Each structure stands twice: as C-alpha cells, then as structure tokens.
Amino acid sequence: MNNLSEYRSELDALHFSPDEIDAIARRAAEGAAQAKKPRRFPRAVLIAAALTAALAVGAGAAGVLPSPAEVFSPIFGGSAAQTEIIDKIGYPVGAGDSDNGITITADAVMGDAYNAAVVFTFRTDDGSPILPDGISAESLLVRGGGASANILGGSHGSAWFVDEVPGDDAVQMVQTISADRSLIGATADAEFDGLYRWDDSAGEAVALAEGSWSFRFTLGYEDTSVTLGGGETFTQDGMTFTIDAITLSPVAFKVDYTVASEVVWSDSGSGQQSDADRLQMQRYLENVEILLTKTDGTVMDLSLAGGSISPEDGVTVCSKSNVFSQILPMEELAGISVGGVYFPVPQA
C-alpha cells in the first residue's frame, strides 16, 4: 500500500494491524475448509471473520450527556426532519475509559433492528489540541476494533473520523455496525489500542497517542423500520433469487434473499481470495442491484453494501445491509427495488 486511500480501504471495516489482518485471513480460509459456515463480506476488506473479546467495563463520562441530536446532526444531517428522527430513535450513552491523557467516550447510539451507528469522542484530559497542526481527522486510524456487538451471528461495518471543531481538544469517530441478528439491546464491547495518522510520504501509520481503552455499553434505541417483500423472485446470472425480506428505516436497510443454487468456494488455503471465489462473490452478492428511490426522483445505488453468503443444503442464503450516510425520513422515500423488483414504501 502506498497511499492513504488504499490503507483506509483495507481497514474500512476491521481496524487491526497488518499482522492481525493476515492472521484473520488465514483463520478464515482454514475455517472455510471445515463445515459450511456463512461468509461475510464488509464493503472494503471482504474477509469472513468471527471475532470475540473479553473487555473490562470502563468508567462512565461525568457531567450532562449531550442529546442524540447534538451528537448525530453534524454528521448525519441537521434539518428539522432529520433532527426530529434522531431525537426519536437515538439514545445518549456516556460510557468511556481514560488512559495516557486521553478519554474515549461513546456519546450516543441510533439504529434499527439490524443496523447501528455510534459516535465516539477522543478528548485530551488537559484540554490541549488533540491533532497536531496540519493533521486532518481524515488521516486518523485506530487499532483495537472499536465496538463489537455480542450477538450470535456475523456483522460488518465501517468507521471514520471527523473533526467537528478544528483546533480543539477532541475528534469524533463514527462507527457503523450491520448484523444478521437483531442488535437492539445487545451489549457492545469497545476496545481501542492507540491512535495513529497515516503518513503519505512515509507510506505508513505513525502513532499520535499510545494507550489502551476498553469499556462496555448497550445498543439501546427505538426501531422505526418497516418490513417489505416476502417471496418475490427474479433471475440473473442463470440463477433464481427469492426475496425473503427487506427491512428499511430512516437510518439503514437490510435485504435478505435466497439463491436456488449452492455456492461452492475454492478454499485454496492461501488466505487470499481466489479469482474463482471473487466471481462467486460477484454472482451471489455484488451483482444483486439494490436501488432506493426518493420522492424527488433521486435514485441511490445501494448495491455495494456489505453482507453475508451462507450455503445451506442446495441453496445459498444471503444478506446485504448498510447504514446510510445521512438520515432519510420515510416520507421522502418512494420505493426500493431489489434485482428489478420494486417495492413502494408505505406512508403513514
């Protein structure tokens, strides 16, 4: 990797060292040669992995907690309609941990049945600027994995940094989590191991702050999603797809479908995705077009969302889901299509 975009794309969903990522890839390849298991494909890394961690409970942040609208509006949109939705479905958190002069706090969480977004704040304890002059939040990286939901099932997601007030003592990290089981009420374990920035000239990550932070919080919020579809079919790439369910909310979406053909993986054991497996991933996951149409005629292409592929007794059960980059009020959504099958969004 020789530039920031390549490095960030590799770590979009899994925030680990290169050695850790290599180890994960090897374990995923070894596991695939055993009993049939779901393969999950985050948007960037496209590696199947099951990760667990035993983390300590961190100290809660002192003082008055900011409202969800204060936390999410600068990132996911601050119109009156968006703010109203955020305040309805979002919940403040306030859990955090301190080490080596920096406190990391989970400020608020929002989501729906299968997707969640969390905003963390990294703040210096002495009030000094957290970013050196000339360093942008977009170049920041963190190791340790962020928040991991304790659920029976797979998950994927992404994370990025923003600097809401340049030059102050804090930066924010936004993390999204999408899962194939309900996230509401799940306990999230958060772990961070050092704060880094990507140095383009050196071609490597450079430490900004060392430390280890871990704490636990609940993914609690109100689910306002609607469920569409059930049994509709379409054909492509010589296969028949059955739409099992579509879950849509102002925050995110999830599409579940079954392919009437069992995926066969090459399982080369190299730890790298083979050309044959890449083709299978395209046929069963990437090539399934998902388009969201707004009432103003705008069409959003959601086809590159992450998801999972699971072979089961002659068929393949698949799921694609993602958190939107902005709040989308339901009254502004006209319909969603999967594989060319269109579903109007019911309006209250």
XYZ file of N, CA and C in Angstrom, residues 8-256:
747
model
N -6.801 3.022 4.031
C -8.097 3.149 4.678
C -9.097 2.149 4.116
N -9.025 1.859 2.820
C -9.954 0.885 2.260
C -9.702 -0.490 2.847
N -8.463 -0.822 3.121
C -8.160 -2.100 3.730
C -8.685 -2.180 5.157
N -8.695 -1.062 5.849
C -9.105 -1.057 7.253
C -10.474 -0.440 7.458
N -11.273 -0.319 6.400
C -12.585 0.326 6.492
C -13.468 -0.352 7.522
N -13.441 -1.668 7.582
C -14.344 -2.375 8.481
C -13.623 -3.057 9.621
N -12.340 -3.346 9.508
C -11.608 -4.026 10.567
C -10.361 -3.211 10.897
N -10.263 -2.734 12.125
C -9.179 -1.830 12.498
C -8.114 -2.601 13.263
N -7.256 -3.320 12.526
C -6.237 -4.132 13.119
C -4.908 -3.879 12.425
N -3.839 -4.359 13.050
C -2.531 -4.242 12.440
C -2.450 -5.163 11.232
N -1.480 -4.920 10.337
C -1.333 -5.817 9.182
C -1.142 -7.271 9.590
N -0.360 -7.520 10.638
C -0.154 -8.899 11.094
C -1.452 -9.522 11.565
N -2.270 -8.728 12.289
C -3.549 -9.247 12.771
C -4.479 -9.562 11.610
N -4.506 -8.673 10.585
C -5.359 -8.901 9.421
C -4.931 -10.159 8.681
N -3.597 -10.368 8.544
C -3.113 -11.581 7.887
C -3.538 -12.816 8.654
N -3.465 -12.739 9.983
C -3.864 -13.885 10.808
C -5.349 -14.170 10.675
N -6.146 -13.102 10.638
C -7.594 -13.272 10.469
C -7.883 -13.940 9.132
N -7.219 -13.495 8.085
C -7.457 -14.067 6.761
C -7.098 -15.541 6.729
N -5.973 -15.912 7.390
C -5.576 -17.317 7.422
C -6.604 -18.152 8.160
N -7.089 -17.631 9.307
C -8.083 -18.384 10.075
C -9.376 -18.519 9.300
N -9.745 -17.462 8.550
C -10.977 -17.546 7.762
C -10.864 -18.605 6.687
N -9.690 -18.695 6.031
C -9.514 -19.691 4.981
C -9.519 -21.095 5.559
N -8.873 -21.282 6.714
C -8.855 -22.602 7.344
C -10.253 -23.029 7.767
N -11.011 -22.069 8.313
C -12.357 -22.399 8.770
C -13.277 -22.760 7.624
N -13.079 -22.162 6.470
C -13.956 -22.426 5.336
C -13.806 -23.843 4.821
N -12.667 -24.478 5.099
C -12.455 -25.847 4.641
C -13.165 -26.862 5.522
N -13.711 -26.388 6.637
C -14.432 -27.269 7.542
C -15.920 -27.239 7.205
N -16.780 -27.305 8.225
C -18.230 -27.298 7.984
C -18.638 -26.008 7.306
N -19.757 -26.074 6.555
C -20.234 -24.905 5.833
C -20.645 -23.826 6.809
N -20.122 -22.635 6.630
C -20.422 -21.513 7.509
C -20.676 -20.289 6.656
N -21.422 -19.294 7.207
C -21.637 -18.069 6.433
C -20.324 -17.351 6.178
N -20.210 -16.757 5.012
C -19.080 -15.876 4.730
C -19.587 -14.456 4.670
N -18.954 -13.575 5.430
C -19.386 -12.190 5.479
C -18.406 -11.350 4.679
N -18.939 -10.327 4.020
C -18.124 -9.509 3.144
C -18.331 -8.040 3.436
N -17.525 -7.430 4.359
C -17.580 -5.978 4.543
C -17.250 -5.289 3.232
N -17.719 -4.058 3.096
C -17.592 -3.338 1.837
C -16.163 -3.285 1.334
N -15.181 -3.089 2.229
C -13.834 -2.878 1.742
C -12.990 -4.131 1.824
N -12.951 -4.771 2.971
C -11.988 -5.832 3.186
C -12.448 -7.145 2.569
N -13.753 -7.439 2.601
C -14.302 -8.649 2.024
C -13.627 -9.886 2.585
N -13.507 -9.944 3.905
C -12.926 -11.087 4.598
C -13.948 -11.613 5.577
N -14.139 -12.916 5.631
C -15.044 -13.503 6.614
C -14.266 -13.679 7.908
N -14.840 -13.239 9.028
C -14.140 -13.351 10.298
C -15.128 -13.372 11.439
N -14.834 -14.152 12.447
C -15.640 -14.152 13.663
C -14.700 -13.785 14.793
N -14.954 -12.668 15.455
C -14.046 -12.142 16.457
C -14.768 -11.951 17.776
N -14.123 -12.334 18.871
C -14.693 -12.097 20.182
C -13.632 -11.464 21.062
N -14.054 -10.779 22.102
C -13.108 -10.153 23.019
C -13.728 -10.077 24.397
N -12.909 -10.312 25.422
C -13.361 -10.155 26.800
C -12.814 -8.834 27.296
N -13.692 -7.846 27.477
C -13.270 -6.484 27.763
C -13.780 -6.038 29.122
N -13.052 -5.145 29.745
C -13.459 -4.616 31.042
C -14.478 -3.509 30.856
N -15.276 -3.267 31.875
C -16.249 -2.184 31.845
C -15.538 -0.893 32.201
N -15.659 0.120 31.345
C -14.978 1.386 31.576
C -15.801 2.325 32.427
N -15.166 3.381 32.847
C -15.846 4.375 33.671
C -16.736 5.240 32.808
N -17.901 5.605 33.298
C -18.820 6.472 32.565
C -18.327 7.900 32.570
N -18.701 8.631 31.558
C -18.290 10.029 31.469
C -19.097 10.868 32.453
N -18.423 11.816 33.051
C -19.076 12.663 34.037
C -19.798 13.801 33.346
N -20.753 14.413 34.058
C -21.440 15.580 33.538
C -22.703 15.228 32.793
N -23.318 16.252 32.214
C -24.568 16.095 31.484
C -24.273 15.526 30.102
N -25.019 14.499 29.723
C -24.804 13.875 28.425
C -25.415 14.724 27.321
N -24.738 14.833 26.184
C -25.322 15.570 25.066
C -26.515 14.799 24.497
N -27.455 15.508 23.905
C -28.601 14.849 23.300
C -28.155 14.138 22.027
N -28.884 13.094 21.603
C -28.529 12.424 20.345
C -28.466 13.385 19.167
N -29.372 14.373 19.121
C -29.364 15.331 18.019
C -28.064 16.136 17.998
N -27.574 16.527 19.174
C -26.298 17.257 19.242
C -25.159 16.413 18.698
N -25.213 15.112 18.963
C -24.130 14.213 18.573
C -24.199 13.874 17.086
N -25.382 13.499 16.603
C -25.509 12.952 15.250
C -25.788 13.986 14.163
N -26.444 15.108 14.498
C -26.845 16.065 13.472
C -25.678 16.603 12.643
N -24.534 16.951 13.252
C -23.440 17.448 12.412
C -22.916 16.417 11.418
N -23.220 15.131 11.654
C -22.675 14.065 10.820
C -23.712 13.499 9.863
N -24.941 13.274 10.366
C -25.979 12.615 9.579
C -27.069 13.572 9.095
N -26.881 14.875 9.290
C -27.839 15.859 8.789
C -28.580 16.560 9.895
N -28.739 17.884 9.742
C -29.335 18.682 10.799
C -30.596 19.416 10.404
N -31.303 18.936 9.368
C -32.584 19.566 9.038
C -33.577 19.286 10.145
N -34.685 20.019 10.145
C -35.689 19.824 11.199
C -36.213 18.398 11.202
N -36.472 17.845 10.004
C -36.988 16.477 9.915
C -35.958 15.465 10.397
N -34.685 15.667 10.024
C -33.634 14.738 10.442
C -33.411 14.800 11.948
N -33.401 16.026 12.507
C -33.211 16.181 13.946
C -34.341 15.529 14.728
N -35.560 15.660 14.243
C -36.701 15.047 14.917
C -36.558 13.528 14.956
N -36.105 12.945 13.849
C -35.907 11.489 13.803
C -34.799 11.070 14.753
N -33.685 11.787 14.745
C -32.567 11.453 15.619
C -32.988 11.479 17.082
N -33.713 12.523 17.482
C -34.153 12.618 18.873
C -35.146 11.520 19.235
N -35.891 11.035 18.231
C -36.869 9.978 18.494
C -36.207 8.626 18.669
N -35.242 8.300 17.810
C -34.680 6.955 17.825
C -33.343 6.848 18.547
N -32.628 7.962 18.716
C -31.297 7.901 19.302
C -31.308 7.947 20.825
N -30.243 7.422 21.426
C -30.101 7.436 22.879
C -28.686 7.848 23.259
N -28.549 8.681 24.310
C -27.211 9.012 24.803
C -26.586 7.806 25.486
N -25.264 7.752 25.520
C -24.566 6.617 26.137
C -23.730 7.080 27.326
N -22.589 7.734 27.056
C -21.777 8.271 28.131
C -20.755 7.330 28.721
N -20.676 6.078 28.257
C -19.652 5.160 28.761
C -18.311 5.484 28.136
N -17.234 5.247 28.864
C -15.921 5.554 28.318
C -14.797 5.049 29.184
N -13.571 5.403 28.788
C -12.378 4.982 29.513
C -11.274 5.995 29.243
N -10.336 6.102 30.188
C -9.227 7.056 30.077
C -7.898 6.334 30.208
N -6.927 6.777 29.419
C -5.575 6.243 29.516
C -4.616 7.213 28.848
N -3.468 7.392 29.462
C -2.370 8.167 28.879
C -2.802 9.560 28.431
N -3.678 10.210 29.223
C -4.052 11.591 28.959
C -5.166 11.778 27.952
N -5.795 10.695 27.507
C -6.903 10.787 26.551
C -8.089 9.978 27.068
N -9.278 10.547 26.970
C -10.507 9.847 27.324
C -11.315 9.596 26.066
N -11.751 8.343 25.900
C -12.611 7.974 24.784
C -13.994 7.676 25.340
N -15.014 8.313 24.762
C -16.385 8.170 25.236
C -17.311 7.804 24.091
N -18.209 6.866 24.336
C -19.308 6.610 23.399
C -20.402 7.605 23.738
N -20.653 8.554 22.841
C -21.573 9.645 23.142
C -23.032 9.262 22.956
N -23.356 8.632 21.816
C -24.754 8.303 21.531
C -24.805 7.183 20.508
N -25.966 6.525 20.448
C -26.175 5.427 19.515
C -27.566 5.574 18.901
N -27.711 5.187 17.650
C -29.016 5.124 16.995
C -28.976 3.985 15.984
N -30.142 3.553 15.506
C -30.148 2.477 14.536
C -31.524 1.907 14.312
N -31.543 0.665 13.794
C -32.785 -0.072 13.645
C -32.517 -1.511 14.059
N -33.376 -2.437 13.634
C -33.260 -3.808 14.124
C -31.899 -4.428 13.829
N -31.350 -4.163 12.641
C -30.137 -4.863 12.227
C -28.935 -3.955 11.987
N -29.080 -2.670 12.237
C -28.002 -1.729 11.966
C -27.900 -0.706 13.098
N -26.688 -0.242 13.359
C -26.485 0.760 14.404
C -25.355 1.697 14.020
N -25.428 2.920 14.519
C -24.360 3.904 14.358
C -24.006 4.451 15.734
N -22.726 4.548 16.004
C -22.229 5.053 17.284
C -21.229 6.169 17.016
N -21.303 7.229 17.805
C -20.304 8.291 17.722
C -19.460 8.268 18.997
N -18.149 8.149 18.822
C -17.193 8.200 19.920
C -16.464 9.543 19.873
N -16.114 10.070 21.040
C -15.275 11.256 21.116
C -13.944 10.894 21.759
N -12.843 11.306 21.120
C -11.490 11.170 21.661
C -11.102 12.564 22.160
N -10.838 12.721 23.466
C -10.594 14.039 24.026
C -9.373 14.013 24.948
N -8.534 15.052 24.838
C -7.384 15.160 25.746
C -7.854 15.590 27.124
N -7.245 15.033 28.165
C -7.661 15.338 29.525
C -7.232 16.728 29.978
N -6.173 17.267 29.374
C -5.680 18.575 29.797
C -6.201 19.723 28.937
N -7.050 19.409 27.961
C -7.613 20.452 27.119
C -6.746 20.890 25.965
N -5.598 20.263 25.777
C -4.718 20.640 24.673
C -5.268 20.101 23.355
N -4.914 20.723 22.220
C -5.394 20.223 20.919
C -5.015 18.768 20.720
N -5.952 17.980 20.235
C -5.673 16.553 20.059
C -4.951 16.275 18.749
N -5.107 17.169 17.762
C -4.451 16.975 16.475
C -3.303 17.970 16.313
N -2.132 17.506 15.926
C -1.035 18.429 15.625
C -1.412 19.328 14.451
N -0.761 20.489 14.347
C -1.009 21.401 13.239
C -0.792 20.699 11.902
N -1.720 20.917 10.983
C -1.573 20.352 9.652
C -2.070 18.926 9.499
N -2.550 18.326 10.589
C -3.047 16.947 10.527
C -4.571 16.969 10.518
N -5.188 16.311 9.544
C -6.643 16.294 9.436
C -7.207 15.023 10.052
N -8.464 15.106 10.471
C -9.123 13.941 11.062
C -9.241 12.807 10.056
N -9.340 13.148 8.759
C -9.495 12.119 7.741
C -8.296 11.186 7.660
N -7.149 11.606 8.179
C -5.955 10.762 8.121
C -5.809 9.868 9.343
N -6.748 9.946 10.290
C -6.628 9.188 11.531
C -7.019 7.730 11.359
N -6.350 6.887 12.112
C -6.616 5.450 12.158
C -6.581 5.011 13.610
N -7.321 3.945 13.917
C -7.293 3.423 15.271
C -7.213 1.909 15.205
N -6.476 1.332 16.115
C -6.394 -0.117 16.198
C -7.133 -0.593 17.444
N -7.580 -1.819 17.396
C -8.311 -2.378 18.520
C -9.722 -2.784 18.172
N -10.235 -2.327 17.021
C -11.507 -2.830 16.544
C -12.726 -2.009 16.835
N -12.640 -1.004 17.728
C -13.835 -0.231 18.046
C -14.853 -1.069 18.775
N -16.141 -0.855 18.499
C -17.215 -1.570 19.188
C -17.538 -2.871 18.473
N -17.745 -3.919 19.255
C -18.125 -5.222 18.727
C -19.364 -5.687 19.470
N -20.440 -5.977 18.735
C -21.694 -6.403 19.357
C -21.633 -7.878 19.730
N -22.084 -8.195 20.929
C -22.102 -9.581 21.388
C -23.408 -10.240 20.978
N -23.446 -10.749 19.753
C -24.634 -11.414 19.237
C -24.225 -12.733 18.602
N -25.186 -13.642 18.500
C -24.948 -14.901 17.813
C -25.193 -14.676 16.331
N -24.129 -14.463 15.596
C -24.258 -14.160 14.181
C -23.115 -13.280 13.735
N -23.048 -13.009 12.441
C -21.971 -12.198 11.907
C -22.343 -10.734 11.822
N -21.345 -9.906 11.635
C -21.579 -8.476 11.487
C -20.487 -7.871 10.621
N -20.768 -6.712 10.058
C -19.774 -5.961 9.306
C -20.053 -4.483 9.518
N -19.169 -3.634 9.040
C -19.376 -2.206 9.227
C -18.183 -1.400 8.778
N -18.154 -0.148 9.204
C -17.057 0.738 8.829
C -16.891 1.811 9.897
N -15.837 2.585 9.789
C -15.585 3.653 10.753
C -14.778 4.757 10.098
N -15.004 5.996 10.535
C -14.238 7.124 10.019
C -14.218 8.234 11.063
N -13.238 9.115 10.944
C -13.067 10.216 11.888
C -13.547 11.535 11.277
N -14.078 12.392 12.134
C -14.441 13.756 11.762
C -13.946 14.689 12.857
N -13.706 15.937 12.493
C -13.265 16.948 13.460
C -14.300 18.063 13.451
N -15.261 17.979 14.369
C -16.375 18.926 14.360
C -15.938 20.349 14.673
N -14.939 20.503 15.552
C -14.418 21.837 15.893
C -12.904 21.810 15.710
N -12.403 22.177 14.540
C -10.957 22.120 14.292
C -10.178 22.931 15.317
N -9.067 22.345 15.768
C -8.189 23.027 16.699
C -8.527 22.832 18.158
N -9.653 22.141 18.475
C -9.987 21.969 19.884
C -9.371 20.684 20.429
N -9.844 20.235 21.581
C -9.227 19.112 22.270
C -9.844 17.767 21.914
N -10.691 17.709 20.883
C -11.421 16.470 20.608
C -11.583 16.210 19.118
N -11.697 14.919 18.776
C -12.132 14.471 17.459
C -13.194 13.395 17.675
N -14.002 13.167 16.657
C -15.066 12.184 16.755
C -14.809 11.039 15.779
N -15.148 9.829 16.219
C -15.103 8.665 15.340
C -16.514 8.109 15.199
N -16.956 7.944 13.962
C -18.263 7.365 13.683
C -18.068 5.906 13.302
N -18.793 5.018 13.956
C -18.719 3.602 13.613
C -20.111 3.086 13.290
N -20.214 2.319 12.206
C -21.478 1.679 11.864
C -21.333 0.174 12.022
N -22.408 -0.470 12.440
C -22.442 -1.919 12.612
C -23.700 -2.443 11.943
N -23.552 -3.439 11.084
C -24.689 -4.111 10.456
C -24.566 -5.600 10.763
N -25.681 -6.235 11.126
C -25.640 -7.627 11.569
C -26.801 -8.413 10.983
N -26.696 -9.740 11.027
C -27.792 -10.573 10.543
C -28.720 -11.008 11.675
N -28.476 -10.542 12.895
C -29.376 -10.736 14.032
C -29.690 -9.375 14.634
N -30.770 -9.294 15.388
C -31.158 -8.008 15.968
C -30.075 -7.467 16.898
N -29.800 -6.178 16.768
C -28.796 -5.517 17.600
C -29.409 -4.811 18.803
N -30.710 -4.600 18.791
C -31.346 -3.808 19.841
C -31.207 -4.508 21.198
N -30.635 -3.787 22.145
C -30.434 -4.324 23.481
C -29.161 -5.120 23.648
N -28.416 -5.316 22.555
C -27.166 -6.073 22.642
C -26.110 -5.268 23.396
N -25.212 -5.975 24.052
C -24.095 -5.338 24.736
C -22.928 -5.186 23.775
N -22.422 -3.981 23.660
C -21.282 -3.708 22.788
C -20.028 -3.551 23.630
N -19.008 -4.298 23.284
C -17.699 -4.149 23.904
C -16.833 -3.308 22.987
N -16.261 -2.248 23.542
C -15.423 -1.347 22.750
C -13.977 -1.454 23.205
N -13.080 -1.554 22.249
C -11.652 -1.624 22.560
C -10.859 -0.820 21.545
N -9.986 0.032 22.044
C -9.123 0.853 21.195
C -7.691 0.688 21.672
N -6.771 0.614 20.732
C -5.371 0.386 21.064
C -4.509 1.336 20.246
N -4.366 2.549 20.757
C -3.528 3.529 20.087
C -4.257 4.319 19.026
N -3.872 5.580 18.880
C -4.409 6.471 17.861
C -3.277 6.813 16.904
N -3.526 6.663 15.593
C -2.496 6.823 14.583
C -2.954 7.781 13.489
N -1.999 8.259 12.713
C -2.312 9.011 11.498
C -1.540 8.373 10.356
N -2.119 8.460 9.166
C -1.435 7.919 8.004
C -0.490 8.966 7.426
N 0.788 8.616 7.305
C 1.808 9.491 6.739
C 2.013 9.098 5.280
N 1.500 9.923 4.373
C 1.573 9.597 2.950
C 3.008 9.530 2.454
N 3.850 10.459 2.915
C 5.225 10.490 2.424
C 6.017 9.274 2.895
N 5.760 8.831 4.128
C 6.472 7.670 4.660
C 5.802 6.362 4.244
N 4.528 6.439 3.823
C 3.812 5.239 3.431
C 3.507 4.321 4.580
N 3.261 4.891 5.779
C 2.976 4.058 6.941
C 2.170 4.843 7.969
N 1.622 4.104 8.942
C 0.893 4.720 10.041
C 1.875 5.171 11.112
N 1.653 6.381 11.627
C 2.527 6.962 12.662
C 1.694 7.189 13.918
N 2.223 6.776 15.061
C 1.484 6.890 16.314
C 1.326 8.348 16.736
N 0.099 8.737 17.084
C -0.173 10.048 17.669
C -0.297 9.948 19.173
N -0.912 8.873 19.637
C -1.090 8.678 21.072
C -1.149 7.192 21.366
N -0.349 6.759 22.336
C -0.403 5.372 22.750
C -1.361 5.232 23.915
N -1.913 4.059 24.071
C -2.841 3.811 25.168
C -3.737 2.639 24.855
N -4.464 2.214 25.872
C -5.405 1.115 25.713
C -6.697 1.502 26.420
N -7.798 1.473 25.679
C -9.093 1.885 26.214
C -10.105 0.773 25.982
N -10.878 0.428 26.988
C -11.921 -0.580 26.824
C -13.084 -0.269 27.748
N -14.292 -0.455 27.235
C -15.490 -0.219 28.031
C -16.665 -0.913 27.362
N -17.798 -0.885 28.023
C -18.975 -1.627 27.559
C -20.198 -0.727 27.630
N -21.094 -0.870 26.647
C -22.334 -0.100 26.661
C -23.418 -0.884 25.928
N -24.662 -0.422 26.032
C -25.796 -1.117 25.442
C -26.234 -0.445 24.147
N -26.515 -1.246 23.141
C -27.062 -0.731 21.887
C -28.578 -0.612 22.059
N -28.986 0.449 22.730
C -30.393 0.668 23.023
C -30.916 1.877 22.277
N -31.977 1.701 21.501
C -32.579 2.796 20.741
C -33.932 2.308 20.245
N -34.707 3.203 19.615
C -36.028 2.837 19.113
C -35.950 2.430 17.642
N -36.537 1.297 17.322
C -36.549 0.799 15.953
C -37.790 1.313 15.229
N -37.594 2.067 14.153
C -38.718 2.596 13.367
C -38.750 1.998 11.962
N -38.184 0.826 11.783
C -38.098 0.219 10.466
C -39.423 -0.401 10.041
N -39.571 -0.566 8.731
C -40.708 -1.276 8.159
C -40.158 -2.477 7.401
N -40.989 -3.523 7.275
C -40.589 -4.730 6.559
C -41.388 -4.843 5.269
N -40.680 -5.058 4.166
C -41.298 -5.178 2.849
C -40.939 -6.526 2.242
N -41.699 -6.940 1.250
C -41.357 -8.129 0.491
C -41.614 -9.427 1.226
N -41.442 -10.508 0.474
C -41.619 -11.833 1.025
C -42.070 -12.811 -0.033
N -41.104 -13.468 -0.698
C -41.436 -14.480 -1.679
C -41.297 -14.068 -3.132
N -41.060 -12.787 -3.412
C -40.889 -12.338 -4.788
C -39.579 -12.897 -5.370
N -39.549 -13.150 -6.675
C -38.367 -13.745 -7.295
C -37.881 -12.920 -8.483
N -36.612 -13.095 -8.803
C -36.023 -12.563 -10.025
C -34.893 -13.495 -10.435
N -34.492 -13.426 -11.676
C -33.415 -14.283 -12.175
C -32.296 -13.436 -12.754
N -31.067 -13.891 -12.552
C -29.896 -13.275 -13.162
C -28.722 -14.229 -13.019
N -27.752 -14.101 -13.898
C -26.576 -14.977 -13.910
C -26.965 -16.447 -13.913
N -28.119 -16.765 -14.538
C -28.559 -18.151 -14.631
C -29.077 -18.737 -13.338
N -29.397 -17.878 -12.352
C -29.866 -18.365 -11.059
C -31.166 -17.659 -10.677
N -31.957 -18.306 -9.835
C -33.196 -17.723 -9.337
C -32.994 -17.227 -7.910
N -33.391 -15.979 -7.682
C -33.268 -15.340 -6.378
C -34.667 -15.129 -5.801
N -34.861 -15.499 -4.551
C -36.117 -15.253 -3.850
C -35.885 -14.229 -2.752
N -36.641 -13.137 -2.797
C -36.504 -12.081 -1.780
C -37.267 -12.513 -0.532
N -36.544 -12.709 0.562
C -37.164 -13.162 1.809
C -37.751 -12.001 2.606
N -37.007 -10.907 2.715
C -37.494 -9.736 3.452
C -36.603 -8.543 3.170
N -37.208 -7.361 3.220
C -36.483 -6.094 3.118
C -36.831 -5.274 4.355
N -35.817 -4.872 5.089
C -36.019 -4.025 6.263
C -35.488 -2.637 5.941
N -36.335 -1.616 6.094
C -35.961 -0.253 5.714
C -36.339 0.710 6.825
N -35.423 1.591 7.162
C -35.658 2.609 8.186
C -35.017 3.907 7.732
N -35.210 5.016 8.464
C -34.527 6.257 8.094
C -33.015 6.184 8.256
N -32.543 5.144 8.937
C -31.122 5.031 9.260
C -30.386 4.066 8.344
N -31.064 2.990 7.907
C -30.346 1.919 7.225
C -31.311 1.010 6.485
N -30.753 -0.044 5.885
C -31.570 -1.043 5.209
C -30.921 -2.415 5.343
N -31.727 -3.456 5.114
C -31.222 -4.832 5.075
C -32.096 -5.620 4.106
N -31.456 -6.362 3.207
C -32.162 -7.195 2.243
C -31.713 -8.635 2.437
N -32.667 -9.539 2.678
C -32.395 -10.962 2.820
C -32.968 -11.686 1.608
